[in-house]
PDB file of C-alpha atoms in Angstrom:
ATOM      1  CA  UNK H   1      93.312  23.027 113.976  1.00 48.00           C
ATOM      2  CA  UNK H   2      89.898  24.375 113.012  1.00 52.00           C
ATOM      3  CA  UNK H   3      89.041  28.089 112.863  1.00 53.00           C
ATOM      4  CA  UNK H   4      86.477  29.340 115.359  1.00 56.00           C
ATOM      5  CA  UNK H   5      82.849  28.229 115.074  1.00 59.00           C
ATOM      6  CA  UNK H   6      81.629  31.636 113.862  1.00 69.00           C
ATOM      7  CA  UNK H   7      83.896  31.526 110.795  1.00 70.00           C
ATOM      8  CA  UNK H   8      82.905  27.930 110.016  1.00 72.00           C
ATOM      9  CA  UNK H   9      79.163  28.634 110.262  1.00 78.00           C
ATOM     10  CA  UNK H  10      79.518  31.706 108.068  1.00 78.00           C
ATOM     11  CA  UNK H  11      81.382  29.641 105.479  1.00 76.00           C
ATOM     12  CA  UNK H  12      78.687  26.942 105.528  1.00 82.00           C
ATOM     13  CA  UNK H  13      75.907  29.536 105.259  1.00 85.00           C
ATOM     14  CA  UNK H  14      77.566  31.159 102.237  1.00 82.00           C
ATOM     15  CA  UNK H  15      77.664  27.802 100.466  1.00 82.00           C
ATOM     16  CA  UNK H  16      74.043  27.028 101.344  1.00 87.00           C
ATOM     17  CA  UNK H  17      72.937  30.423 100.004  1.00 87.00           C
ATOM     18  CA  UNK H  18      74.890  29.921  96.780  1.00 83.00           C
ATOM     19  CA  UNK H  19      73.394  26.492  96.099  1.00 84.00           C
ATOM     20  CA  UNK H  20      69.883  27.705  96.954  1.00 85.00           C
ATOM     21  CA  UNK H  21      70.224  30.537  94.439  1.00 80.00           C
ATOM     22  CA  UNK H  22      71.622  28.284  91.716  1.00 78.00           C
ATOM     23  CA  UNK H  23      69.146  25.421  92.204  1.00 80.00           C
ATOM     24  CA  UNK H  24      65.744  26.930  93.095  1.00 76.00           C
ATOM     25  CA  UNK H  25      63.873  23.822  91.878  1.00 75.00           C
ATOM     26  CA  UNK H  26      65.839  21.463  94.168  1.00 85.00           C
ATOM     27  CA  UNK H  27      65.179  20.674  97.822  1.00 90.00           C
ATOM     28  CA  UNK H  28      68.193  22.056  99.670  1.00 93.00           C
ATOM     29  CA  UNK H  29      68.643  21.831 103.439  1.00 94.00           C
ATOM     30  CA  UNK H  30      71.324  23.028 105.816  1.00 93.00           C
ATOM     31  CA  UNK H  31      72.192  20.970 108.907  1.00 92.00           C
ATOM     32  CA  UNK H  32      70.049  18.099 107.640  1.00 95.00           C
ATOM     33  CA  UNK H  33      69.806  14.714 109.389  1.00 95.00           C
ATOM     34  CA  UNK H  34      69.355  11.246 107.891  1.00 95.00           C
ATOM     35  CA  UNK H  35      69.303   7.902 109.725  1.00 96.00           C
ATOM     36  CA  UNK H  36      72.176   5.747 108.487  1.00 94.00           C
ATOM     37  CA  UNK H  37      71.315   2.379 106.958  1.00 93.00           C
ATOM     38  CA  UNK H  38      74.215   0.711 108.801  1.00 94.00           C
ATOM     39  CA  UNK H  39      74.835   2.939 111.820  1.00 95.00           C
ATOM     40  CA  UNK H  40      71.088   3.177 112.627  1.00 95.00           C
ATOM     41  CA  UNK H  41      71.613   6.658 114.071  1.00 96.00           C
ATOM     42  CA  UNK H  42      70.912  10.158 112.791  1.00 95.00           C
ATOM     43  CA  UNK H  43      73.817  11.462 110.737  1.00 96.00           C
ATOM     44  CA  UNK H  44      74.362  15.213 110.556  1.00 95.00           C
ATOM     45  CA  UNK H  45      74.725  16.688 107.052  1.00 95.00           C
ATOM     46  CA  UNK H  46      76.128  20.142 106.342  1.00 92.00           C
ATOM     47  CA  UNK H  47      74.127  20.650 103.135  1.00 93.00           C
ATOM     48  CA  UNK H  48      71.850  18.166 101.366  1.00 94.00           C
ATOM     49  CA  UNK H  49      70.442  18.483  97.845  1.00 92.00           C
ATOM     50  CA  UNK H  50      67.503  16.373  96.662  1.00 89.00           C
ATOM     51  CA  UNK H  51      65.506  16.099  93.480  1.00 82.00           C
ATOM     52  CA  UNK H  52      63.399  13.476  91.721  1.00 73.00           C
ATOM     53  CA  UNK H  53      64.754  12.906  88.236  1.00 65.00           C
ATOM     54  CA  UNK H  54      63.214  10.448  85.762  1.00 54.00           C
ATOM     55  CA  UNK H  55      61.330   8.584  88.498  1.00 53.00           C
ATOM     56  CA  UNK H  56      64.474   8.326  90.602  1.00 65.00           C
ATOM     57  CA  UNK H  57      65.319  10.187  93.793  1.00 76.00           C
ATOM     58  CA  UNK H  58      68.813  11.702  93.731  1.00 83.00           C
ATOM     59  CA  UNK H  59      70.539  12.728  96.972  1.00 90.00           C
ATOM     60  CA  UNK H  60      73.699  14.804  97.050  1.00 90.00           C
ATOM     61  CA  UNK H  61      75.735  15.682 100.135  1.00 92.00           C
ATOM     62  CA  UNK H  62      77.921  18.767 100.546  1.00 89.00           C
ATOM     63  CA  UNK H  63      80.534  18.629 103.305  1.00 90.00           C
ATOM     64  CA  UNK H  64      82.070  21.963 104.338  1.00 86.00           C
ATOM     65  CA  UNK H  65      85.616  21.880 105.717  1.00 85.00           C
ATOM     66  CA  UNK H  66      86.845  25.300 106.812  1.00 80.00           C
ATOM     67  CA  UNK H  67      90.313  24.471 108.128  1.00 82.00           C
ATOM     68  CA  UNK H  68      93.690  26.056 108.773  1.00 82.00           C
ATOM     69  CA  UNK H  69      95.310  23.133 106.963  1.00 87.00           C
ATOM     70  CA  UNK H  70      94.669  20.944 103.949  1.00 89.00           C
ATOM     71  CA  UNK H  71      92.043  18.209 104.109  1.00 89.00           C
ATOM     72  CA  UNK H  72      93.838  14.870 104.526  1.00 92.00           C
ATOM     73  CA  UNK H  73      93.066  11.330 103.393  1.00 92.00           C
ATOM     74  CA  UNK H  74      91.421  10.347 106.695  1.00 93.00           C
ATOM     75  CA  UNK H  75      88.672  12.915 106.186  1.00 92.00           C
ATOM     76  CA  UNK H  76      87.999  11.749 102.624  1.00 91.00           C
ATOM     77  CA  UNK H  77      87.997   8.122 103.772  1.00 92.00           C
ATOM     78  CA  UNK H  78      85.441   8.878 106.494  1.00 93.00           C
ATOM     79  CA  UNK H  79      83.318  10.820 104.015  1.00 93.00           C
ATOM     80  CA  UNK H  80      83.166   7.858 101.631  1.00 91.00           C
ATOM     81  CA  UNK H  81      81.847   5.668 104.450  1.00 92.00           C
ATOM     82  CA  UNK H  82      79.420   8.419 105.417  1.00 94.00           C
ATOM     83  CA  UNK H  83      77.980   8.562 101.874  1.00 92.00           C
ATOM     84  CA  UNK H  84      77.519   4.803 101.910  1.00 91.00           C
ATOM     85  CA  UNK H  85      75.738   4.881 105.274  1.00 94.00           C
ATOM     86  CA  UNK H  86      73.135   7.440 104.190  1.00 94.00           C
ATOM     87  CA  UNK H  87      72.829   6.043 100.639  1.00 90.00           C
ATOM     88  CA  UNK H  88      73.869   9.285  98.952  1.00 90.00           C
ATOM     89  CA  UNK H  89      74.267   9.308  95.173  1.00 84.00           C
ATOM     90  CA  UNK H  90      77.151  11.743  95.228  1.00 86.00           C
ATOM     91  CA  UNK H  91      79.195  13.808  97.616  1.00 89.00           C
ATOM     92  CA  UNK H  92      81.272  16.966  97.436  1.00 88.00           C
ATOM     93  CA  UNK H  93      83.834  18.154  99.950  1.00 89.00           C
ATOM     94  CA  UNK H  94      84.453  21.895  99.874  1.00 86.00           C
ATOM     95  CA  UNK H  95      87.367  23.445 101.686  1.00 85.00           C
ATOM     96  CA  UNK H  96      89.175  26.750 101.903  1.00 80.00           C
ATOM     97  CA  UNK H  97      92.728  25.346 102.152  1.00 81.00           C
ATOM     98  CA  UNK H  98      92.887  22.565  99.581  1.00 84.00           C
ATOM     99  CA  UNK H  99      93.738  18.863  99.871  1.00 88.00           C
ATOM    100  CA  UNK H 100      96.720  16.625 100.361  1.00 90.00           C
ATOM    101  CA  UNK H 101      97.745  14.459  97.418  1.00 90.00           C
ATOM    102  CA  UNK H 102      96.660  11.345  99.316  1.00 92.00           C
ATOM    103  CA  UNK H 103      93.204  12.865  99.806  1.00 89.00           C
ATOM    104  CA  UNK H 104      92.951  13.587  96.072  1.00 87.00           C
ATOM    105  CA  UNK H 105      94.018  10.045  95.244  1.00 88.00           C
ATOM    106  CA  UNK H 106      91.427   8.554  97.609  1.00 88.00           C
ATOM    107  CA  UNK H 107      88.679  10.717  96.121  1.00 86.00           C
ATOM    108  CA  UNK H 108      89.299   9.232  92.685  1.00 81.00           C
ATOM    109  CA  UNK H 109      87.756   5.877  93.631  1.00 72.00           C
ATOM    110  CA  UNK H 110      85.517   5.183  90.654  1.00 53.00           C
ATOM    111  CA  UNK H 111      82.732   3.521  92.626  1.00 51.00           C
ATOM    112  CA  UNK H 112      82.227   6.674  94.704  1.00 60.00           C
ATOM    113  CA  UNK H 113      80.775   9.849  93.209  1.00 59.00           C
ATOM    114  CA  UNK H 114      82.971  12.236  95.128  1.00 66.00           C
ATOM    115  CA  UNK H 115      84.382  15.577  94.032  1.00 64.00           C
ATOM    116  CA  UNK H 116      86.514  17.942  96.039  1.00 69.00           C
ATOM    117  CA  UNK H 117      86.997  21.638  95.375  1.00 67.00           C
ATOM    118  CA  UNK H 118      88.285  24.848  96.745  1.00 67.00           C
ATOM    119  CA  UNK H 119      85.552  27.306  97.620  1.00 63.00           C
ATOM    120  CA  UNK H 120      87.079  29.956  95.381  1.00 64.00           C
ATOM    121  CA  UNK H 121      86.308  27.805  92.334  1.00 68.00           C
ATOM    122  CA  UNK H 122      82.556  28.206  92.795  1.00 67.00           C
ATOM    123  CA  UNK H 123      81.666  27.651  89.130  1.00 67.00           C
ATOM    124  CA  UNK H 124      83.038  24.107  89.289  1.00 70.00           C
ATOM    125  CA  UNK H 125      80.868  23.443  92.337  1.00 71.00           C
ATOM    126  CA  UNK H 126      77.799  24.380  90.330  1.00 71.00           C
ATOM    127  CA  UNK H 127      78.900  22.336  87.308  1.00 71.00           C
ATOM    128  CA  UNK H 128      79.376  19.210  89.412  1.00 74.00           C
ATOM    129  CA  UNK H 129      75.887  19.365  90.898  1.00 77.00           C
ATOM    130  CA  UNK H 130      74.483  20.155  87.452  1.00 73.00           C
ATOM    131  CA  UNK H 131      76.195  17.048  86.102  1.00 73.00           C
ATOM    132  CA  UNK H 132      74.857  14.668  88.729  1.00 74.00           C
ATOM    133  CA  UNK H 133      71.273  15.829  88.360  1.00 72.00           C
ATOM    134  CA  UNK H 134      71.369  16.275  84.605  1.00 73.00           C
ATOM    135  CA  UNK H 135      72.926  12.964  83.603  1.00 74.00           C
ATOM    136  CA  UNK H 136      69.601  11.152  84.012  1.00 73.00           C
ATOM    137  CA  UNK H 137      67.842  13.729  81.827  1.00 82.00           C
ATOM    138  CA  UNK H 138      70.514  13.274  79.167  1.00 83.00           C
ATOM    139  CA  UNK H 139      69.912   9.518  79.224  1.00 83.00           C
ATOM    140  CA  UNK H 140      66.181   9.824  78.511  1.00 87.00           C
ATOM    141  CA  UNK H 141      65.143   8.033  75.333  1.00 90.00           C
ATOM    142  CA  UNK H 142      61.990   8.498  73.309  1.00 93.00           C
ATOM    143  CA  UNK H 143      60.244   5.283  74.271  1.00 94.00           C
ATOM    144  CA  UNK H 144      56.970   4.603  76.037  1.00 94.00           C
ATOM    145  CA  UNK H 145      58.516   3.717  79.394  1.00 90.00           C
ATOM    146  CA  UNK H 146      60.729   6.809  79.658  1.00 90.00           C
ATOM    147  CA  UNK H 147      57.932   9.027  78.374  1.00 94.00           C
ATOM    148  CA  UNK H 148      55.380   7.899  80.968  1.00 91.00           C
ATOM    149  CA  UNK H 149      57.905   7.908  83.808  1.00 85.00           C
ATOM    150  CA  UNK H 150      59.016  11.421  82.990  1.00 87.00           C
ATOM    151  CA  UNK H 151      55.484  12.758  82.511  1.00 90.00           C
ATOM    152  CA  UNK H 152      54.597  11.333  85.921  1.00 84.00           C
ATOM    153  CA  UNK H 153      57.219  13.616  87.458  1.00 79.00           C
ATOM    154  CA  UNK H 154      55.814  16.742  85.841  1.00 82.00           C
ATOM    155  CA  UNK H 155      52.833  16.985  88.180  1.00 83.00           C
ATOM    156  CA  UNK H 156      50.476  15.095  90.482  1.00 84.00           C
ATOM    157  CA  UNK H 157      47.647  16.334  88.259  1.00 92.00           C
ATOM    158  CA  UNK H 158      48.461  14.190  85.215  1.00 94.00           C
ATOM    159  CA  UNK H 159      45.383  12.377  83.847  1.00 95.00           C
ATOM    160  CA  UNK H 160      47.065   9.131  82.809  1.00 94.00           C
ATOM    161  CA  UNK H 161      43.879   7.673  81.359  1.00 94.00           C
ATOM    162  CA  UNK H 162      44.092  10.329  78.649  1.00 96.00           C
ATOM    163  CA  UNK H 163      47.858  10.570  78.160  1.00 96.00           C
ATOM    164  CA  UNK H 164      48.802   9.025  74.810  1.00 97.00           C
ATOM    165  CA  UNK H 165      52.399   8.199  73.912  1.00 96.00           C
ATOM    166  CA  UNK H 166      51.667   7.305  70.289  1.00 96.00           C
ATOM    167  CA  UNK H 167      49.758  10.532  69.626  1.00 96.00           C
ATOM    168  CA  UNK H 168      52.064  12.544  71.924  1.00 97.00           C
ATOM    169  CA  UNK H 169      49.270  13.958  74.067  1.00 97.00           C
ATOM    170  CA  UNK H 170      49.556  15.002  77.728  1.00 97.00           C
ATOM    171  CA  UNK H 171      46.415  15.830  79.716  1.00 97.00           C
ATOM    172  CA  UNK H 172      46.182  17.483  83.121  1.00 96.00           C
ATOM    173  CA  UNK H 173      43.334  17.170  85.610  1.00 93.00           C
ATOM    174  CA  UNK H 174      41.255  19.884  87.251  1.00 91.00           C
ATOM    175  CA  UNK H 175      43.319  21.858  89.734  1.00 89.00           C
ATOM    176  CA  UNK H 176      46.528  22.042  87.722  1.00 91.00           C
ATOM    177  CA  UNK H 177      45.631  25.513  86.463  1.00 91.00           C
ATOM    178  CA  UNK H 178      42.903  27.682  87.983  1.00 88.00           C
ATOM    179  CA  UNK H 179      42.820  30.691  85.672  1.00 92.00           C
ATOM    180  CA  UNK H 180      43.017  31.281  81.940  1.00 93.00           C
ATOM    181  CA  UNK H 181      46.288  33.192  82.188  1.00 94.00           C
ATOM    182  CA  UNK H 182      47.912  30.478  84.303  1.00 94.00           C
ATOM    183  CA  UNK H 183      46.722  27.865  81.795  1.00 95.00           C
ATOM    184  CA  UNK H 184      48.498  29.775  79.015  1.00 96.00           C
ATOM    185  CA  UNK H 185      51.662  30.031  81.089  1.00 94.00           C
ATOM    186  CA  UNK H 186      51.722  26.349  82.055  1.00 93.00           C
ATOM    187  CA  UNK H 187      51.041  25.219  78.491  1.00 96.00           C
ATOM    188  CA  UNK H 188      54.089  27.184  77.387  1.00 95.00           C
ATOM    189  CA  UNK H 189      56.257  25.865  80.231  1.00 91.00           C
ATOM    190  CA  UNK H 190      55.204  22.228  79.909  1.00 94.00           C
ATOM    191  CA  UNK H 191      55.635  22.279  76.129  1.00 96.00           C
ATOM    192  CA  UNK H 192      59.164  23.563  76.683  1.00 94.00           C
ATOM    193  CA  UNK H 193      59.823  20.849  79.253  1.00 91.00           C
ATOM    194  CA  UNK H 194      58.659  18.043  76.950  1.00 96.00           C
ATOM    195  CA  UNK H 195      60.770  19.281  74.042  1.00 96.00           C
ATOM    196  CA  UNK H 196      63.775  19.635  76.374  1.00 93.00           C
ATOM    197  CA  UNK H 197      63.368  16.069  77.679  1.00 93.00           C
ATOM    198  CA  UNK H 198      62.525  14.554  74.289  1.00 95.00           C
ATOM    199  CA  UNK H 199      63.813  16.792  71.464  1.00 95.00           C
ATOM    200  CA  UNK H 200      63.126  13.914  69.056  1.00 95.00           C
ATOM    201  CA  UNK H 201      59.392  14.610  69.381  1.00 96.00           C
ATOM    202  CA  UNK H 202      58.165  16.516  66.349  1.00 96.00           C
ATOM    203  CA  UNK H 203      54.877  17.709  67.855  1.00 97.00           C
ATOM    204  CA  UNK H 204      53.243  17.663  71.303  1.00 98.00           C
ATOM    205  CA  UNK H 205      49.661  18.377  72.349  1.00 98.00           C
ATOM    206  CA  UNK H 206      48.977  19.465  75.929  1.00 98.00           C
ATOM    207  CA  UNK H 207      45.530  19.917  77.467  1.00 97.00           C
ATOM    208  CA  UNK H 208      44.537  21.487  80.783  1.00 96.00           C
ATOM    209  CA  UNK H 209      41.207  22.612  82.277  1.00 94.00           C
ATOM    210  CA  UNK H 210      40.914  26.067  83.834  1.00 93.00           C
ATOM    211  CA  UNK H 211      38.388  28.753  84.654  1.00 87.00           C
ATOM    212  CA  UNK H 212      37.858  31.829  82.498  1.00 83.00           C
ATOM    213  CA  UNK H 213      36.570  34.888  84.324  1.00 79.00           C
ATOM    214  CA  UNK H 214      35.169  37.825  82.365  1.00 73.00           C
ATOM    215  CA  UNK H 215      32.838  40.786  82.846  1.00 74.00           C
ATOM    216  CA  UNK H 216      29.573  40.873  80.913  1.00 74.00           C
ATOM    217  CA  UNK H 217      26.285  42.690  81.422  1.00 73.00           C
ATOM    218  CA  UNK H 218      27.462  44.331  84.639  1.00 76.00           C
ATOM    219  CA  UNK H 219      28.529  41.098  86.298  1.00 77.00           C
ATOM    220  CA  UNK H 220      31.422  38.660  86.394  1.00 80.00           C
ATOM    221  CA  UNK H 221      30.951  35.328  84.671  1.00 79.00           C
ATOM    222  CA  UNK H 222      33.104  32.266  85.304  1.00 82.00           C
ATOM    223  CA  UNK H 223      33.329  29.532  82.685  1.00 87.00           C
ATOM    224  CA  UNK H 224      34.901  26.100  83.012  1.00 89.00           C
ATOM    225  CA  UNK H 225      37.000  25.666  79.890  1.00 92.00           C
ATOM    226  CA  UNK H 226      39.569  23.318  78.380  1.00 95.00           C
ATOM    227  CA  UNK H 227      42.750  24.889  77.009  1.00 96.00           C
ATOM    228  CA  UNK H 228      44.828  23.126  74.361  1.00 97.00           C
ATOM    229  CA  UNK H 229      48.119  23.671  72.607  1.00 98.00           C
ATOM    230  CA  UNK H 230      49.331  21.537  69.704  1.00 98.00           C
ATOM    231  CA  UNK H 231      52.821  22.679  68.809  1.00 98.00           C
ATOM    232  CA  UNK H 232      55.461  21.613  66.314  1.00 98.00           C
ATOM    233  CA  UNK H 233      59.049  21.568  67.602  1.00 97.00           C
ATOM    234  CA  UNK H 234      60.827  23.537  64.872  1.00 97.00           C
ATOM    235  CA  UNK H 235      58.245  26.308  64.889  1.00 97.00           C
ATOM    236  CA  UNK H 236      58.324  26.518  68.681  1.00 97.00           C
ATOM    237  CA  UNK H 237      62.126  26.770  68.734  1.00 96.00           C
ATOM    238  CA  UNK H 238      61.878  29.793  66.458  1.00 96.00           C
ATOM    239  CA  UNK H 239      59.208  31.367  68.645  1.00 96.00           C
ATOM    240  CA  UNK H 240      61.141  30.728  71.872  1.00 95.00           C
ATOM    241  CA  UNK H 241      64.539  31.477  70.264  1.00 93.00           C
ATOM    242  CA  UNK H 242      66.127  28.340  71.685  1.00 93.00           C
ATOM    243  CA  UNK H 243      67.518  24.944  70.700  1.00 94.00           C
ATOM    244  CA  UNK H 244      65.926  22.313  72.941  1.00 94.00           C
ATOM    245  CA  UNK H 245      68.640  19.738  72.285  1.00 92.00           C
ATOM    246  CA  UNK H 246      71.138  22.144  73.829  1.00 90.00           C
ATOM    247  CA  UNK H 247      68.893  22.562  76.866  1.00 89.00           C
ATOM    248  CA  UNK H 248      68.850  18.800  77.372  1.00 88.00           C
ATOM    249  CA  UNK H 249      72.625  18.583  77.260  1.00 84.00           C
ATOM    250  CA  UNK H 250      73.222  21.299  79.847  1.00 78.00           C
ATOM    251  CA  UNK H 251      70.864  21.765  82.793  1.00 72.00           C
ATOM    252  CA  UNK H 252      72.456  25.113  83.615  1.00 71.00           C
ATOM    253  CA  UNK H 253      71.319  26.473  80.248  1.00 81.00           C
ATOM    254  CA  UNK H 254      67.870  25.048  80.994  1.00 79.00           C
ATOM    255  CA  UNK H 255      67.688  26.898  84.316  1.00 73.00           C
ATOM    256  CA  UNK H 256      68.774  30.126  82.649  1.00 78.00           C
ATOM    257  CA  UNK H 257      66.083  29.547  80.040  1.00 84.00           C
ATOM    258  CA  UNK H 258      63.419  29.150  82.750  1.00 76.00           C
ATOM    259  CA  UNK H 259      64.573  32.358  84.415  1.00 73.00           C
ATOM    260  CA  UNK H 260      64.414  34.384  81.219  1.00 76.00           C
ATOM    261  CA  UNK H 261      62.346  37.522  81.707  1.00 65.00           C
ATOM    262  CA  UNK H 262      60.027  36.894  78.759  1.00 77.00           C
ATOM    263  CA  UNK H 263      58.867  33.549  80.175  1.00 81.00           C
ATOM    264  CA  UNK H 264      57.230  35.484  82.994  1.00 84.00           C
ATOM    265  CA  UNK H 265      56.284  38.477  80.884  1.00 91.00           C
ATOM    266  CA  UNK H 266      52.541  38.925  80.533  1.00 93.00           C
ATOM    267  CA  UNK H 267      52.719  40.250  76.977  1.00 94.00           C
ATOM    268  CA  UNK H 268      54.932  37.370  75.856  1.00 95.00           C
ATOM    269  CA  UNK H 269      52.629  34.784  77.449  1.00 95.00           C
ATOM    270  CA  UNK H 270      49.635  36.425  75.768  1.00 96.00           C
ATOM    271  CA  UNK H 271      51.414  36.303  72.411  1.00 96.00           C
ATOM    272  CA  UNK H 272      52.073  32.591  72.986  1.00 97.00           C
ATOM    273  CA  UNK H 273      48.381  32.034  73.747  1.00 97.00           C
ATOM    274  CA  UNK H 274      47.270  33.961  70.679  1.00 97.00           C
ATOM    275  CA  UNK H 275      49.545  31.899  68.448  1.00 97.00           C
ATOM    276  CA  UNK H 276      49.188  28.419  69.928  1.00 98.00           C
ATOM    277  CA  UNK H 277      46.299  28.059  72.396  1.00 97.00           C
ATOM    278  CA  UNK H 278      42.677  27.213  71.707  1.00 97.00           C
ATOM    279  CA  UNK H 279      39.901  26.728  74.243  1.00 94.00           C
ATOM    280  CA  UNK H 280      36.352  25.484  74.500  1.00 92.00           C
ATOM    281  CA  UNK H 281      33.718  25.293  77.205  1.00 90.00           C
ATOM    282  CA  UNK H 282      34.123  22.219  79.381  1.00 79.00           C
ATOM    283  CA  UNK H 283      31.100  19.951  79.161  1.00 71.00           C
ATOM    284  CA  UNK H 284      30.838  17.517  82.052  1.00 61.00           C
ATOM    285  CA  UNK H 285      29.481  14.122  81.096  1.00 53.00           C
TER     286      UNK H 285
END
């Protein structure tokens, strides 16, 4: 017997809110719908989580079961077929009452990425999603194919004609950054991202165009400039007070790193620019 609809919806909403807070850079939807590849009909999804990782789209499904009894094997069996129909990469069943032993046994099928948890153990819920999305990052290798595929995911503004794997240079097009300050900030963030993805890289150069606005002779002047950073890994780790290999091995640490106050602190970003960034007027050919 199920509890009333109000309790169930509240339970589902709490889970959606928790995942949205923990994974702000993922696409998370509640009451999503996907057409099944076999059923050919729209399938209702309690919570879906999507993200492109290393040129590969990952889809996770969260099924919320707020019951007055334990989840049994029939529910797990149906869920496995459901994941197959919508081509999900992994699935998680979350319940408030636990699971029968048969349900646990069925969930251990190795060909299905399925985890089941009690809602009270919320940290394990986060770790499981972290694992599924982070395993592809952990498998990145420093070769030309992985490098170009990963750089492609950084932004739609990558100038691939100027990206150079051998020289370890990444170039962005006009529009990626619009102001000098934002150019500084993105150079710091993208340098961190490259070193996280490929901690074997000893040095990375990143280039982005932006506009510099300043006041001179009683009027504002806007210059088109090119901003560059050319940074060595070991020195940057000291400056950022972080070990990038550790960030690659644990996406949760990476998200905490991105949310650190100093990464959005104006004085810290200015100190980064003073130490690492150069610029010159953009000359259009």
